[in-house]
PDB file of C-alpha atoms and ligand atoms in Angstrom:
ATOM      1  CA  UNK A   1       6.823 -21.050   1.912  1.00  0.00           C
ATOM      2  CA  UNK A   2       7.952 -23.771   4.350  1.00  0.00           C
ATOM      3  CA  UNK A   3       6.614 -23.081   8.141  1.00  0.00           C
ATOM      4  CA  UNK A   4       8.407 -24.235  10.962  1.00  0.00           C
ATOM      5  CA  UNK A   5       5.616 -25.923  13.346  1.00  0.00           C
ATOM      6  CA  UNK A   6       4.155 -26.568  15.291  1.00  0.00           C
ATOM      7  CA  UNK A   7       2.030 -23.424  14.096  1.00  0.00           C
ATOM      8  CA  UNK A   8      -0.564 -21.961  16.219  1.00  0.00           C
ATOM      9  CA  UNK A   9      -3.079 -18.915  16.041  1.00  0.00           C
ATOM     10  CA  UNK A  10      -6.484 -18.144  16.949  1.00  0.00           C
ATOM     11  CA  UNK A  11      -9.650 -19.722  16.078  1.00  0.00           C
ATOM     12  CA  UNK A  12     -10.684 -16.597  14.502  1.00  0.00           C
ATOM     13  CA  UNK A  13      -7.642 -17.089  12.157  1.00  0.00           C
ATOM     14  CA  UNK A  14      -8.648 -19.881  10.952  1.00  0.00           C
ATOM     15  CA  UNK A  15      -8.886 -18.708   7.208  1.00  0.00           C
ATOM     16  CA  UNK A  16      -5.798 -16.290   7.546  1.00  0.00           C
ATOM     17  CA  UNK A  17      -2.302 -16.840   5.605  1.00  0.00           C
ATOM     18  CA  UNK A  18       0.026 -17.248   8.815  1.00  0.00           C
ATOM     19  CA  UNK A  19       3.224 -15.841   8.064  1.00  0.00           C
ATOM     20  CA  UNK A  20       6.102 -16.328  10.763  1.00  0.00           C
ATOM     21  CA  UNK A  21       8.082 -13.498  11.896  1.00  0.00           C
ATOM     22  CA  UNK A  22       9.536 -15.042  14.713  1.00  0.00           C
ATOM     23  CA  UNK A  23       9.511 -18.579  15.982  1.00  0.00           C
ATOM     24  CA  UNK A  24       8.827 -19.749  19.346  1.00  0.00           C
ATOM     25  CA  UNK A  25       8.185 -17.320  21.884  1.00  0.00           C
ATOM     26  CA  UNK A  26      10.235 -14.830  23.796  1.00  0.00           C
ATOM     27  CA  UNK A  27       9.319 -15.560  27.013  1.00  0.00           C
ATOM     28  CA  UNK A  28       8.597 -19.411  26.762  1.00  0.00           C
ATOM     29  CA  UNK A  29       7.839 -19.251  30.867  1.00  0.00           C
ATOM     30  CA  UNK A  30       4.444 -19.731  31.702  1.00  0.00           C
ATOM     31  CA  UNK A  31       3.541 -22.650  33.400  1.00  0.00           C
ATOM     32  CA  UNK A  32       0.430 -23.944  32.011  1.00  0.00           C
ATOM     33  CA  UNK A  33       1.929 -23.812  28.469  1.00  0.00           C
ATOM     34  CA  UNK A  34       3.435 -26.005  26.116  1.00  0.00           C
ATOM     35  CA  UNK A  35       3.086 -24.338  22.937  1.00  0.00           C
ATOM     36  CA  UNK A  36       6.458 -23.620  22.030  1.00  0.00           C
ATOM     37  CA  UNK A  37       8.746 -25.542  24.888  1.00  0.00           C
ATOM     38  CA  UNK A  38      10.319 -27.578  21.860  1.00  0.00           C
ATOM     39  CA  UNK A  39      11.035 -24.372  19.955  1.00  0.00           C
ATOM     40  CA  UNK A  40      14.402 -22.099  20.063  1.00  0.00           C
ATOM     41  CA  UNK A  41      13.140 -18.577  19.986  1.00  0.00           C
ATOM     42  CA  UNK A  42      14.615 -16.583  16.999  1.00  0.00           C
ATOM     43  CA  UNK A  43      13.835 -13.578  15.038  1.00  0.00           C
ATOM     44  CA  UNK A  44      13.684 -14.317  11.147  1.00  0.00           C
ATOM     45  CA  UNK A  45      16.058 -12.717   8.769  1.00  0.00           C
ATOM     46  CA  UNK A  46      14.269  -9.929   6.546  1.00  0.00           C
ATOM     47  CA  UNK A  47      15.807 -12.046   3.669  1.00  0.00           C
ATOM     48  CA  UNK A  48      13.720 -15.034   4.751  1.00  0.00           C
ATOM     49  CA  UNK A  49      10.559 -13.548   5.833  1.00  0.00           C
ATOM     50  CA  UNK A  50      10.753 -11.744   1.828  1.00  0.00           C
ATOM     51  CA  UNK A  51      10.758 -15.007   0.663  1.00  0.00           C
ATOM     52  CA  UNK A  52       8.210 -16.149   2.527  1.00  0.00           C
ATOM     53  CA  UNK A  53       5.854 -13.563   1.179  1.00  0.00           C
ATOM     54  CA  UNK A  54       7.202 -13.586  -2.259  1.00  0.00           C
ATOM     55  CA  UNK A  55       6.509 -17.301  -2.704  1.00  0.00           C
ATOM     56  CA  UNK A  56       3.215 -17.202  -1.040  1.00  0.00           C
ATOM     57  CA  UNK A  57       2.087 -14.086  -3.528  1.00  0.00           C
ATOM     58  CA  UNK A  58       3.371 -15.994  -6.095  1.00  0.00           C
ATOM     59  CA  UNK A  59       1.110 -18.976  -5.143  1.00  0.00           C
ATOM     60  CA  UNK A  60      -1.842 -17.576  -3.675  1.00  0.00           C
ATOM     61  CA  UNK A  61      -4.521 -15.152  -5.203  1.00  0.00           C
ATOM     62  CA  UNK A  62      -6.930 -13.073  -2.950  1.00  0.00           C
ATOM     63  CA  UNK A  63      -5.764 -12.504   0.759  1.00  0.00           C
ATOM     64  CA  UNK A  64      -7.409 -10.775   2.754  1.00  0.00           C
ATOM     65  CA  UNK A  65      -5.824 -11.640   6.130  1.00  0.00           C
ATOM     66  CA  UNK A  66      -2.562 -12.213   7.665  1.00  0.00           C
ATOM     67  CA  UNK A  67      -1.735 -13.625  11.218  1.00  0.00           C
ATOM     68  CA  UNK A  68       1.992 -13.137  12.143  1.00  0.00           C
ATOM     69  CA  UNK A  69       3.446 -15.939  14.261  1.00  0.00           C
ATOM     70  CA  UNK A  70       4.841 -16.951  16.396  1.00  0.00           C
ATOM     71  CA  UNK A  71       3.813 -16.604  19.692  1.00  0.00           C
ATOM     72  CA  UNK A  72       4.815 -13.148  20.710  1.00  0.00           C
ATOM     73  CA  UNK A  73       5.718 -11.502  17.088  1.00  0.00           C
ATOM     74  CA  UNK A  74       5.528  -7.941  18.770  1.00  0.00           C
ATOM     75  CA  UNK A  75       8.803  -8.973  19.750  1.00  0.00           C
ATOM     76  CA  UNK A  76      10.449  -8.221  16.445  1.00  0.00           C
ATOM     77  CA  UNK A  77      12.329  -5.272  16.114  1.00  0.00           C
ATOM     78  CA  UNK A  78       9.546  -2.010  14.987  1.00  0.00           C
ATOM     79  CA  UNK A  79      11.740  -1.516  11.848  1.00  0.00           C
ATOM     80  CA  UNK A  80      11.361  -5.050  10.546  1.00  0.00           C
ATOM     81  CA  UNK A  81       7.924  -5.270  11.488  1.00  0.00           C
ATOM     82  CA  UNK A  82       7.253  -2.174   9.604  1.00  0.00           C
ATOM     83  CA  UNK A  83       8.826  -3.617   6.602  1.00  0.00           C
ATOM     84  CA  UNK A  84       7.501  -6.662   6.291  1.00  0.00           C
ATOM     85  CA  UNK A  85       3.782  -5.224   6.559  1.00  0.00           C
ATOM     86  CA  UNK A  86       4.437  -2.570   3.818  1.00  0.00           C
ATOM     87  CA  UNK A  87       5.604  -5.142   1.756  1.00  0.00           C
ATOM     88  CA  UNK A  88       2.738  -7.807   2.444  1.00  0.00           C
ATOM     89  CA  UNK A  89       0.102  -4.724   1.660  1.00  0.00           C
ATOM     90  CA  UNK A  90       2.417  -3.911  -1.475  1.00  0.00           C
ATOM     91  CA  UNK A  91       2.301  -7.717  -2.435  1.00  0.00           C
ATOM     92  CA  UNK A  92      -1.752  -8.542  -1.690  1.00  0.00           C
ATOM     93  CA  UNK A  93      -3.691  -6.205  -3.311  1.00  0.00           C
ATOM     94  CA  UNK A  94      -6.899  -7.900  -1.148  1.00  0.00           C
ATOM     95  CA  UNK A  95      -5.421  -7.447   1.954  1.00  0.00           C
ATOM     96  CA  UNK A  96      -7.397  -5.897   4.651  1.00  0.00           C
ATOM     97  CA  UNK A  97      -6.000  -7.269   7.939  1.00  0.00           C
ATOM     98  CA  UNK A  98      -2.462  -7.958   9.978  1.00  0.00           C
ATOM     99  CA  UNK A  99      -2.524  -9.253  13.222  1.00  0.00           C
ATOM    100  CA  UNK A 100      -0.553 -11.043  15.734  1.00  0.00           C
ATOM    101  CA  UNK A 101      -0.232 -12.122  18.863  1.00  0.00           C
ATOM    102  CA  UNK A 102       1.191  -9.645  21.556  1.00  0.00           C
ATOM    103  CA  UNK A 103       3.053 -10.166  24.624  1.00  0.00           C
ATOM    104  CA  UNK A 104       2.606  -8.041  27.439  1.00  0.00           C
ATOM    105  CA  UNK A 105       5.869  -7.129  28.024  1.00  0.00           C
ATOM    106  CA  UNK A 106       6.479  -6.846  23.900  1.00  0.00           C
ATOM    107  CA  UNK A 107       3.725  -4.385  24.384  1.00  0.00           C
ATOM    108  CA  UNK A 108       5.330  -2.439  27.303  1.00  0.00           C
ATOM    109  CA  UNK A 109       8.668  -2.302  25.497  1.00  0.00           C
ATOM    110  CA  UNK A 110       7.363  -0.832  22.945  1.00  0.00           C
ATOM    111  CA  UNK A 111       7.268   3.278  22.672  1.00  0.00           C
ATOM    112  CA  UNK A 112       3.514   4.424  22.002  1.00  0.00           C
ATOM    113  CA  UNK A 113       5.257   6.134  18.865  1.00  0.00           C
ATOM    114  CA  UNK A 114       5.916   2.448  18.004  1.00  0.00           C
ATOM    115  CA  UNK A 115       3.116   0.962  18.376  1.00  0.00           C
ATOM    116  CA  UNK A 116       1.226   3.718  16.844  1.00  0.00           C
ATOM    117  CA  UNK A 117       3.461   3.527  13.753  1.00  0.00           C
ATOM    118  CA  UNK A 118       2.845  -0.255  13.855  1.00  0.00           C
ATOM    119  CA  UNK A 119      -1.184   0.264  13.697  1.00  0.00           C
ATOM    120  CA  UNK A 120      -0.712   3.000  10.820  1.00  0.00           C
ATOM    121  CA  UNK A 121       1.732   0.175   8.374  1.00  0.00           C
ATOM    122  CA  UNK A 122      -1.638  -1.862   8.531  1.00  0.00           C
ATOM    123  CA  UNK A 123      -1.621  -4.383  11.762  1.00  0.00           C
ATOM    124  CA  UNK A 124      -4.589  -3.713  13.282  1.00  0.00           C
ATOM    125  CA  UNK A 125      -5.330  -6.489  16.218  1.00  0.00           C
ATOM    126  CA  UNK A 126      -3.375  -7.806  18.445  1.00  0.00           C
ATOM    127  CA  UNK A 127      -4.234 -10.686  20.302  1.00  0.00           C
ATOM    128  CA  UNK A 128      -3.160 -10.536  24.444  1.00  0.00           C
ATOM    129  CA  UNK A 129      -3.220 -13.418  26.653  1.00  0.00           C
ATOM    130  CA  UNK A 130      -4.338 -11.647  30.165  1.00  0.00           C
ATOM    131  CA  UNK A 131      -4.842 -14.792  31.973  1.00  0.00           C
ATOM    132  CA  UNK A 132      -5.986 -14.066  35.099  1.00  0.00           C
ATOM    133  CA  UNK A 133      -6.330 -10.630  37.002  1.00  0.00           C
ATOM    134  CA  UNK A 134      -4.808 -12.248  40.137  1.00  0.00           C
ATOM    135  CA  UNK A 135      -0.794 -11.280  41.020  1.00  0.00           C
ATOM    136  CA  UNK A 136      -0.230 -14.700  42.935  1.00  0.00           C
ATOM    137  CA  UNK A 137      -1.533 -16.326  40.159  1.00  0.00           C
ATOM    138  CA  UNK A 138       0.420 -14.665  37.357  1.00  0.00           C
ATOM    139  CA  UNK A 139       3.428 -15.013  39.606  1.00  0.00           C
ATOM    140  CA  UNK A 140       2.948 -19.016  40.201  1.00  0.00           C
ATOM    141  CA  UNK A 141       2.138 -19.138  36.095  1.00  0.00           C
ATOM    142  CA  UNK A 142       4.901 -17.312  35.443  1.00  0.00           C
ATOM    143  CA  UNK A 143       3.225 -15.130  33.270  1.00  0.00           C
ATOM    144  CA  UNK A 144       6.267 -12.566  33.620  1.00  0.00           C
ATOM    145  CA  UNK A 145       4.204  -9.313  34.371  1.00  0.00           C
ATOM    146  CA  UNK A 146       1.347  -8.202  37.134  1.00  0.00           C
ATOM    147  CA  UNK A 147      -2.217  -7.618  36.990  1.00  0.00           C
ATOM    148  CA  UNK A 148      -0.617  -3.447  36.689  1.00  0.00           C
ATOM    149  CA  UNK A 149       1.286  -4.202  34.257  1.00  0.00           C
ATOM    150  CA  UNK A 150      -0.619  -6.310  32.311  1.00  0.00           C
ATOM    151  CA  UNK A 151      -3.506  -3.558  32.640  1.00  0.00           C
ATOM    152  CA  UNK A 152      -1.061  -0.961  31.511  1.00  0.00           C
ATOM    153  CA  UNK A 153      -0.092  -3.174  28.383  1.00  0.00           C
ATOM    154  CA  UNK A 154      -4.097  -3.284  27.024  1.00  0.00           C
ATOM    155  CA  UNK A 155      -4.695   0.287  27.486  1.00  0.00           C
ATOM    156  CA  UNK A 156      -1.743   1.149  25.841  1.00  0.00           C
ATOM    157  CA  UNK A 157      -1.983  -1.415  22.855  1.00  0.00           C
ATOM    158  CA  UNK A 158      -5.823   0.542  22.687  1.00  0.00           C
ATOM    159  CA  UNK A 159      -4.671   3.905  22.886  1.00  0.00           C
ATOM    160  CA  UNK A 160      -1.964   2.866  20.113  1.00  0.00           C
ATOM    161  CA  UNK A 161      -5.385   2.821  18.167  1.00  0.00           C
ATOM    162  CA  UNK A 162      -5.698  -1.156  17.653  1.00  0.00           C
ATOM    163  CA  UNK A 163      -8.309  -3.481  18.348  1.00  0.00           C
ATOM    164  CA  UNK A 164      -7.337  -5.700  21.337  1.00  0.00           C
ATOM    165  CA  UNK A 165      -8.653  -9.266  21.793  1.00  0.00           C
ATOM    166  CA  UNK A 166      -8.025 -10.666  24.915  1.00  0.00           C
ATOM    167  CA  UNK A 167      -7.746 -13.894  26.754  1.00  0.00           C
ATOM    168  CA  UNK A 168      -8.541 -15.646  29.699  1.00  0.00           C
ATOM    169  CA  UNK A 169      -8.325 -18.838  31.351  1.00  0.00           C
ATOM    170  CA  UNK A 170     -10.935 -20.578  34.082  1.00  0.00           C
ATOM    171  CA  UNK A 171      -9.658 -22.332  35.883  1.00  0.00           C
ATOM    172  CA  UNK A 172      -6.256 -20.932  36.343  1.00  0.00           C
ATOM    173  CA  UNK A 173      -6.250 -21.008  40.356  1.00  0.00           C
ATOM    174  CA  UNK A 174      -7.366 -23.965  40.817  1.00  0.00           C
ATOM    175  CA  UNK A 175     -10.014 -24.945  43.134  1.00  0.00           C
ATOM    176  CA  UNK A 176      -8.022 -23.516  46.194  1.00  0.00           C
ATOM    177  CA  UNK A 177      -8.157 -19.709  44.671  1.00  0.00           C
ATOM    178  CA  UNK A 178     -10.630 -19.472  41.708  1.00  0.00           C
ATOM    179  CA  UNK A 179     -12.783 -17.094  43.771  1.00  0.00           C
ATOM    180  CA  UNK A 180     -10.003 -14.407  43.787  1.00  0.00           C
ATOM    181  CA  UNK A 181      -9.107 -15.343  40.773  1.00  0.00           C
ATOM    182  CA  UNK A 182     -12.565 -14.365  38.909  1.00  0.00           C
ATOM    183  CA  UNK A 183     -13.383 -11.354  40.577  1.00  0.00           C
ATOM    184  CA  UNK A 184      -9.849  -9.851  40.026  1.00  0.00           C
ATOM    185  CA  UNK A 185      -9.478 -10.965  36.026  1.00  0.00           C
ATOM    186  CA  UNK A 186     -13.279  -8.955  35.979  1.00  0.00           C
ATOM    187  CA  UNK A 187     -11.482  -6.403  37.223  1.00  0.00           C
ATOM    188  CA  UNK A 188      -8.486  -6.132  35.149  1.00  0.00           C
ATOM    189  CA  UNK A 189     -10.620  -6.715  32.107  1.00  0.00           C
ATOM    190  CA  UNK A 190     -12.880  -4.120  33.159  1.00  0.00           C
ATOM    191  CA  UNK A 191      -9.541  -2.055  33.977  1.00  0.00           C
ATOM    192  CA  UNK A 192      -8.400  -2.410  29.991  1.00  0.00           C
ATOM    193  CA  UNK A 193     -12.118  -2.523  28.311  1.00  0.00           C
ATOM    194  CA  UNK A 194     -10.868  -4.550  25.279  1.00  0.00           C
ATOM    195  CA  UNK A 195     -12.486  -4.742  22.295  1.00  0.00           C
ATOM    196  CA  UNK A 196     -12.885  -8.742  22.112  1.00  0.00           C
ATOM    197  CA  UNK A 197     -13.006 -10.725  24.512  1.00  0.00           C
ATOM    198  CA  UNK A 198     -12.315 -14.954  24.608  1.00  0.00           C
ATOM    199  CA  UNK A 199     -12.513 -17.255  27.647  1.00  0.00           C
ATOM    200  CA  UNK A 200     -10.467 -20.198  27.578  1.00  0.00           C
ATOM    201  CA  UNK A 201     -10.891 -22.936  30.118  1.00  0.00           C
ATOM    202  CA  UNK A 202      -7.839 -25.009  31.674  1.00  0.00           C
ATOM    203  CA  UNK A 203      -6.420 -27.904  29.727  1.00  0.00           C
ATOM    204  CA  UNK A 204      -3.110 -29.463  31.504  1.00  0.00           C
ATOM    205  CA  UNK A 205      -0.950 -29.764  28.987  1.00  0.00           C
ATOM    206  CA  UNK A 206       1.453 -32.647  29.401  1.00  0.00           C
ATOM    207  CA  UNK A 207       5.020 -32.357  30.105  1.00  0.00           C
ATOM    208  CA  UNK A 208       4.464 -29.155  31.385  1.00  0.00           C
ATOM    209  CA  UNK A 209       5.380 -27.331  35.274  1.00  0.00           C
ATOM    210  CA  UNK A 210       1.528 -26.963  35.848  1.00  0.00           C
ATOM    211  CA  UNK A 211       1.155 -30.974  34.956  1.00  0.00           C
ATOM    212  CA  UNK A 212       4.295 -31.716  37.238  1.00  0.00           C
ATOM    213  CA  UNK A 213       1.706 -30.298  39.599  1.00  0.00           C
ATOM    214  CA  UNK A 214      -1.357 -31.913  39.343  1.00  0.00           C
ATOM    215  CA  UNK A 215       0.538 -34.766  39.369  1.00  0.00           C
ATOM    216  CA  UNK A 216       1.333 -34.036  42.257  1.00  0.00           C
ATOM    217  CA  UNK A 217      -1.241 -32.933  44.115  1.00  0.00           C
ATOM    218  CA  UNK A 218      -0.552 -29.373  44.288  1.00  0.00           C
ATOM    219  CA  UNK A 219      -2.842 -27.845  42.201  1.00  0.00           C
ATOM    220  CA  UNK A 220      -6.255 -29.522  41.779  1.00  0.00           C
ATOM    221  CA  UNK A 221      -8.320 -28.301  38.367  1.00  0.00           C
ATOM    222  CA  UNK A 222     -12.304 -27.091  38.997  1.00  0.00           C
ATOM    223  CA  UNK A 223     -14.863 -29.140  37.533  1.00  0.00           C
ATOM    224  CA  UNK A 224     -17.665 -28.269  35.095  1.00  0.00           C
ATOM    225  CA  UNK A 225     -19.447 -26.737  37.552  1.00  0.00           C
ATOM    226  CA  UNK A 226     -16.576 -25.122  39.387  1.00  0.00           C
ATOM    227  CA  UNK A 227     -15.749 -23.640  36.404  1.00  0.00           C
ATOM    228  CA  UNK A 228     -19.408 -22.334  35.220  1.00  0.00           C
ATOM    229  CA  UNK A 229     -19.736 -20.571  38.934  1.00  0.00           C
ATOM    230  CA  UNK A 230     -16.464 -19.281  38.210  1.00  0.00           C
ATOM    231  CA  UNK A 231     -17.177 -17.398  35.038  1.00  0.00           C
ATOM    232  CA  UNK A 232     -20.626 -16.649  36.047  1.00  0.00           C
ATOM    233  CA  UNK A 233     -18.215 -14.822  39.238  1.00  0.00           C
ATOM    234  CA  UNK A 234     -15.792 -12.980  36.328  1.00  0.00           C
ATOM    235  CA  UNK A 235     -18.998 -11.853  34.744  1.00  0.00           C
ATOM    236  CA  UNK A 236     -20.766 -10.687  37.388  1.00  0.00           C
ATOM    237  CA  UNK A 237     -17.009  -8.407  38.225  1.00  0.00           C
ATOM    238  CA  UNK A 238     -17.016  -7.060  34.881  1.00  0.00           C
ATOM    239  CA  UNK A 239     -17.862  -3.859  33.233  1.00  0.00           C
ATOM    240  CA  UNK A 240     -17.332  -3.363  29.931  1.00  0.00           C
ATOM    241  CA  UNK A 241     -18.273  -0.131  27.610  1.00  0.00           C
ATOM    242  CA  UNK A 242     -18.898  -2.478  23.789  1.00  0.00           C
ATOM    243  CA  UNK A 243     -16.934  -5.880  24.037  1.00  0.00           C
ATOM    244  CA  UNK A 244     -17.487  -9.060  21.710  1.00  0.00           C
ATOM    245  CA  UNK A 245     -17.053 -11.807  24.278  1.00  0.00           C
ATOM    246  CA  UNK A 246     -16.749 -15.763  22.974  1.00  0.00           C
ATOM    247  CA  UNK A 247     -16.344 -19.180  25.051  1.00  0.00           C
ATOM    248  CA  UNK A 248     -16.731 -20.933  21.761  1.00  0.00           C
ATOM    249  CA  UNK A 249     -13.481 -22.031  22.070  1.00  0.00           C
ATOM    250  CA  UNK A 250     -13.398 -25.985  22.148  1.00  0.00           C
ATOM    251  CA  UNK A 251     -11.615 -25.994  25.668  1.00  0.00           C
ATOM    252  CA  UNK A 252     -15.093 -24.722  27.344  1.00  0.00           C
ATOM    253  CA  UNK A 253     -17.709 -26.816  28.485  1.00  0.00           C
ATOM    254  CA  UNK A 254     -20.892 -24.005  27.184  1.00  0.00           C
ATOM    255  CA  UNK A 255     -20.263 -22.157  24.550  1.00  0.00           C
ATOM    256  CA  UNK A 256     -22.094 -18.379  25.125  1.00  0.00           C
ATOM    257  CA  UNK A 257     -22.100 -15.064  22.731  1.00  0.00           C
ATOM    258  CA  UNK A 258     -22.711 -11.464  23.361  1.00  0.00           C
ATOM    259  CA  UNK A 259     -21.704  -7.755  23.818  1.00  0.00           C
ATOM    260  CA  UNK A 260     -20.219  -7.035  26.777  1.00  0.00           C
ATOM    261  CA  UNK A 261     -22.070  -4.923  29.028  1.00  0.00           C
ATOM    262  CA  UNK A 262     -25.317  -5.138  27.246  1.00  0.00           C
ATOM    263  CA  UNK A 263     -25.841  -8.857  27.768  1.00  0.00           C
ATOM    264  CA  UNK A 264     -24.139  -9.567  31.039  1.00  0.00           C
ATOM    265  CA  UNK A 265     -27.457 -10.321  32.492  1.00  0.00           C
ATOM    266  CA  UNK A 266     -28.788 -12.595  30.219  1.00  0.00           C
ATOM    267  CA  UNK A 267     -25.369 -14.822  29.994  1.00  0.00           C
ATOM    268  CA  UNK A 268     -25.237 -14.754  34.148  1.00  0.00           C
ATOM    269  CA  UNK A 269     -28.847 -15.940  33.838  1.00  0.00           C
ATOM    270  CA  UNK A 270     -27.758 -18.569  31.393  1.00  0.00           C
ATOM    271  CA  UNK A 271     -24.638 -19.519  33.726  1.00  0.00           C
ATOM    272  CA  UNK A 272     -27.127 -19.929  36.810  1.00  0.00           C
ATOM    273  CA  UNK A 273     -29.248 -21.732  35.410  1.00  0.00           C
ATOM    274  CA  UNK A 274     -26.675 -24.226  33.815  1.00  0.00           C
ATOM    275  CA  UNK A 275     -25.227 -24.346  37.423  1.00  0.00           C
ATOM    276  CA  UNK A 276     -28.624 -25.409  39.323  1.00  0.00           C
ATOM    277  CA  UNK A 277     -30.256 -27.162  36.739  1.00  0.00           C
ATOM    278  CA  UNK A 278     -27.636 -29.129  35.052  1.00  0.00           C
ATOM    279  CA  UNK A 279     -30.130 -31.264  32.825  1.00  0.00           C
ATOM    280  CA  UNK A 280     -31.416 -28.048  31.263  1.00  0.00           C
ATOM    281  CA  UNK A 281     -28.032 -27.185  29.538  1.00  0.00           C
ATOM    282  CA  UNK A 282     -26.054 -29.978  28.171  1.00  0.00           C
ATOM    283  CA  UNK A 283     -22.593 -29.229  28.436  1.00  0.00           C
ATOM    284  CA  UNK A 284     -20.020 -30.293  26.224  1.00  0.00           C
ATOM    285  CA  UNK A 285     -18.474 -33.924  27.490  1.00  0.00           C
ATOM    286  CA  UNK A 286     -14.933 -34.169  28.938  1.00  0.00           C
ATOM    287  CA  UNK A 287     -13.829 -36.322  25.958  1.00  0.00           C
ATOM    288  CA  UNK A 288     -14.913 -33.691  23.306  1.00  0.00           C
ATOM    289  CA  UNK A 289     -13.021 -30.962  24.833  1.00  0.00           C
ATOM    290  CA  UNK A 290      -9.695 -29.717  23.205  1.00  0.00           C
ATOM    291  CA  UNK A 291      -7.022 -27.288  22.747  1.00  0.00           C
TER     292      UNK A 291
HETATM  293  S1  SF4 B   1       3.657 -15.940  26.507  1.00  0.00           S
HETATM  294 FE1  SF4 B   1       2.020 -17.104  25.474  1.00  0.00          FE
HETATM  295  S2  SF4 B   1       3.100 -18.460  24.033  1.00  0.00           S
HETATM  296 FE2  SF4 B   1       4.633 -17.680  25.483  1.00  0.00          FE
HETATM  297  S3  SF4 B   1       4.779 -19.246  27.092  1.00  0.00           S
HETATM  298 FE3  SF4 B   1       3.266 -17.727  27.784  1.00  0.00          FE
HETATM  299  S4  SF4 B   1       1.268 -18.488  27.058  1.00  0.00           S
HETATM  300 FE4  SF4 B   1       2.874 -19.620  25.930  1.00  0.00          FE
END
């Protein structure tokens, strides 16, 4: 199987085949990202995603776990979709999860019929990039949807029946608005109730609109401790019925674990104290951050 890169999925991925159902993504808009900007978005063929799956089950023994890429492959038409996950179960005997990443608006284009016919072939996460809760900010990202609609695409993706995991990204307003920023992604978070949940922190990504702008002097990024009184802010807004929530992702500056209500108290404790007594908690350096 020959994959067109770049590739990307999520960390938790990292041990998953990665089979490419589209490339690129759809909407290719938002502002802060540079993932696919060098990629025409297309749907694969049926012929060539078969072959895809046919040489990798001729290669590989044992999967257990499939990621489809690209960046929104929700995208795909529900009949292709449908086929290609009957035939992956049909070809990997091992296989106990699909997943893939999910636009909002893939999700809202979708009929519930869809997507429940989707979660009963065998995908059973999808992965949703919220961003922020905030409409300016989704609307100067670019994100394509609002904080309603976004809301509306979770609990529908969870009432489909799958297992959401969501995203979100501190320090997406900027110094000038992460206050609203925080307390309206608790809320839309709190709104949807996913079942994972993974905070991301800002990384300007060159040649993108949001670089043009620092560049500029329009937008000015929060430091560590900006961004720490930020999330300990989203945290404080949120509340969640069972959620897994991560910052382990290399972008942060602390990485923190736990089940979302249950330990909201302990990781705001953790935040505060990170925030007043910085020599207590050593945070990860600038130079060791990454995408
Ligand atoms: S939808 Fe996702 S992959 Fe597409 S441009 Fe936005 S952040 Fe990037």
């Amino acid at each position: 199987m020959r994959l067109e890169p770049p590739v990307f999925r999520p960390p938790s991925e990292a041990f998953s085949l990665i089979l490419q159902l589209t490339i690129g993504c759809r909407h290719n808009a938002c502002t802060f990202c540079g993932m696919y900007k060098g990629k025409k978005f297309r749907i694969k063929t049926w012929e060539e995603i078969k072959k895809d799956i046919d040489d990798c089950s001729r290669q590989m023994a044992g999967i257990r776990r499939v990621f489809l890429a690209d960046g929104d492959a929700l995208s795909a038409p529900t009949p292709l979709i449908l086929k290609t996950v009957f035939y992956l179960y049909k070809q990997f005997s091992d296989l106990e999860r699909v997943s893939m990443y999910a636009g909002p608006k893939d999700i809202l284009d979708k009929s519930l019929s869809e997507l429940e016919e989707i979660k009963f072939s065998g995908v059973s996460l999808l992965y949703l990039g919220v961003e922020s809760g905030n409409d300016e900010i989704l609307r100067a990202v670019h994100k394509g949807v609002n904080a309603r609609e976004m809301v509306e695409a979770g609990r529908k993706a969870l009432q489909a029946g799958f297992e959401v995991s969501v995203t979100i990204i501190n320090g997406l307003g900027g110094t000038d608005h992460w206050r609203r920023h925080a307390e309206d992604t608790g809320k839309v978070l709190s709104a949807i109730d996913p079942t994972y949940l993974g905070a991301l922190t800002l990384m300007v990504v060159p040649n993108t609109p949001l670089y043009r702008k620092v560049q500029q002097g329009e937008f000015k990024i929060p430091g560590s401790t900006g961004i720490l009184q930020e999330l300990k802010c989203m945290l404080e807004n949120l509340n969640l019925s069972h959620c897994i929530f991560r910052t382990n992702h290399a972008s942060n500056y602390l990485p923190l674990r736990g089940v979302l209500n249950k330990d909201k108290e302990d990781l705001i404790a953790i935040l505060e104290q990170a925030i007043t007594r910085p020599d207590a908690i050593p945070l990860r350096p600038e130079y060791s951050r990454g995408l």
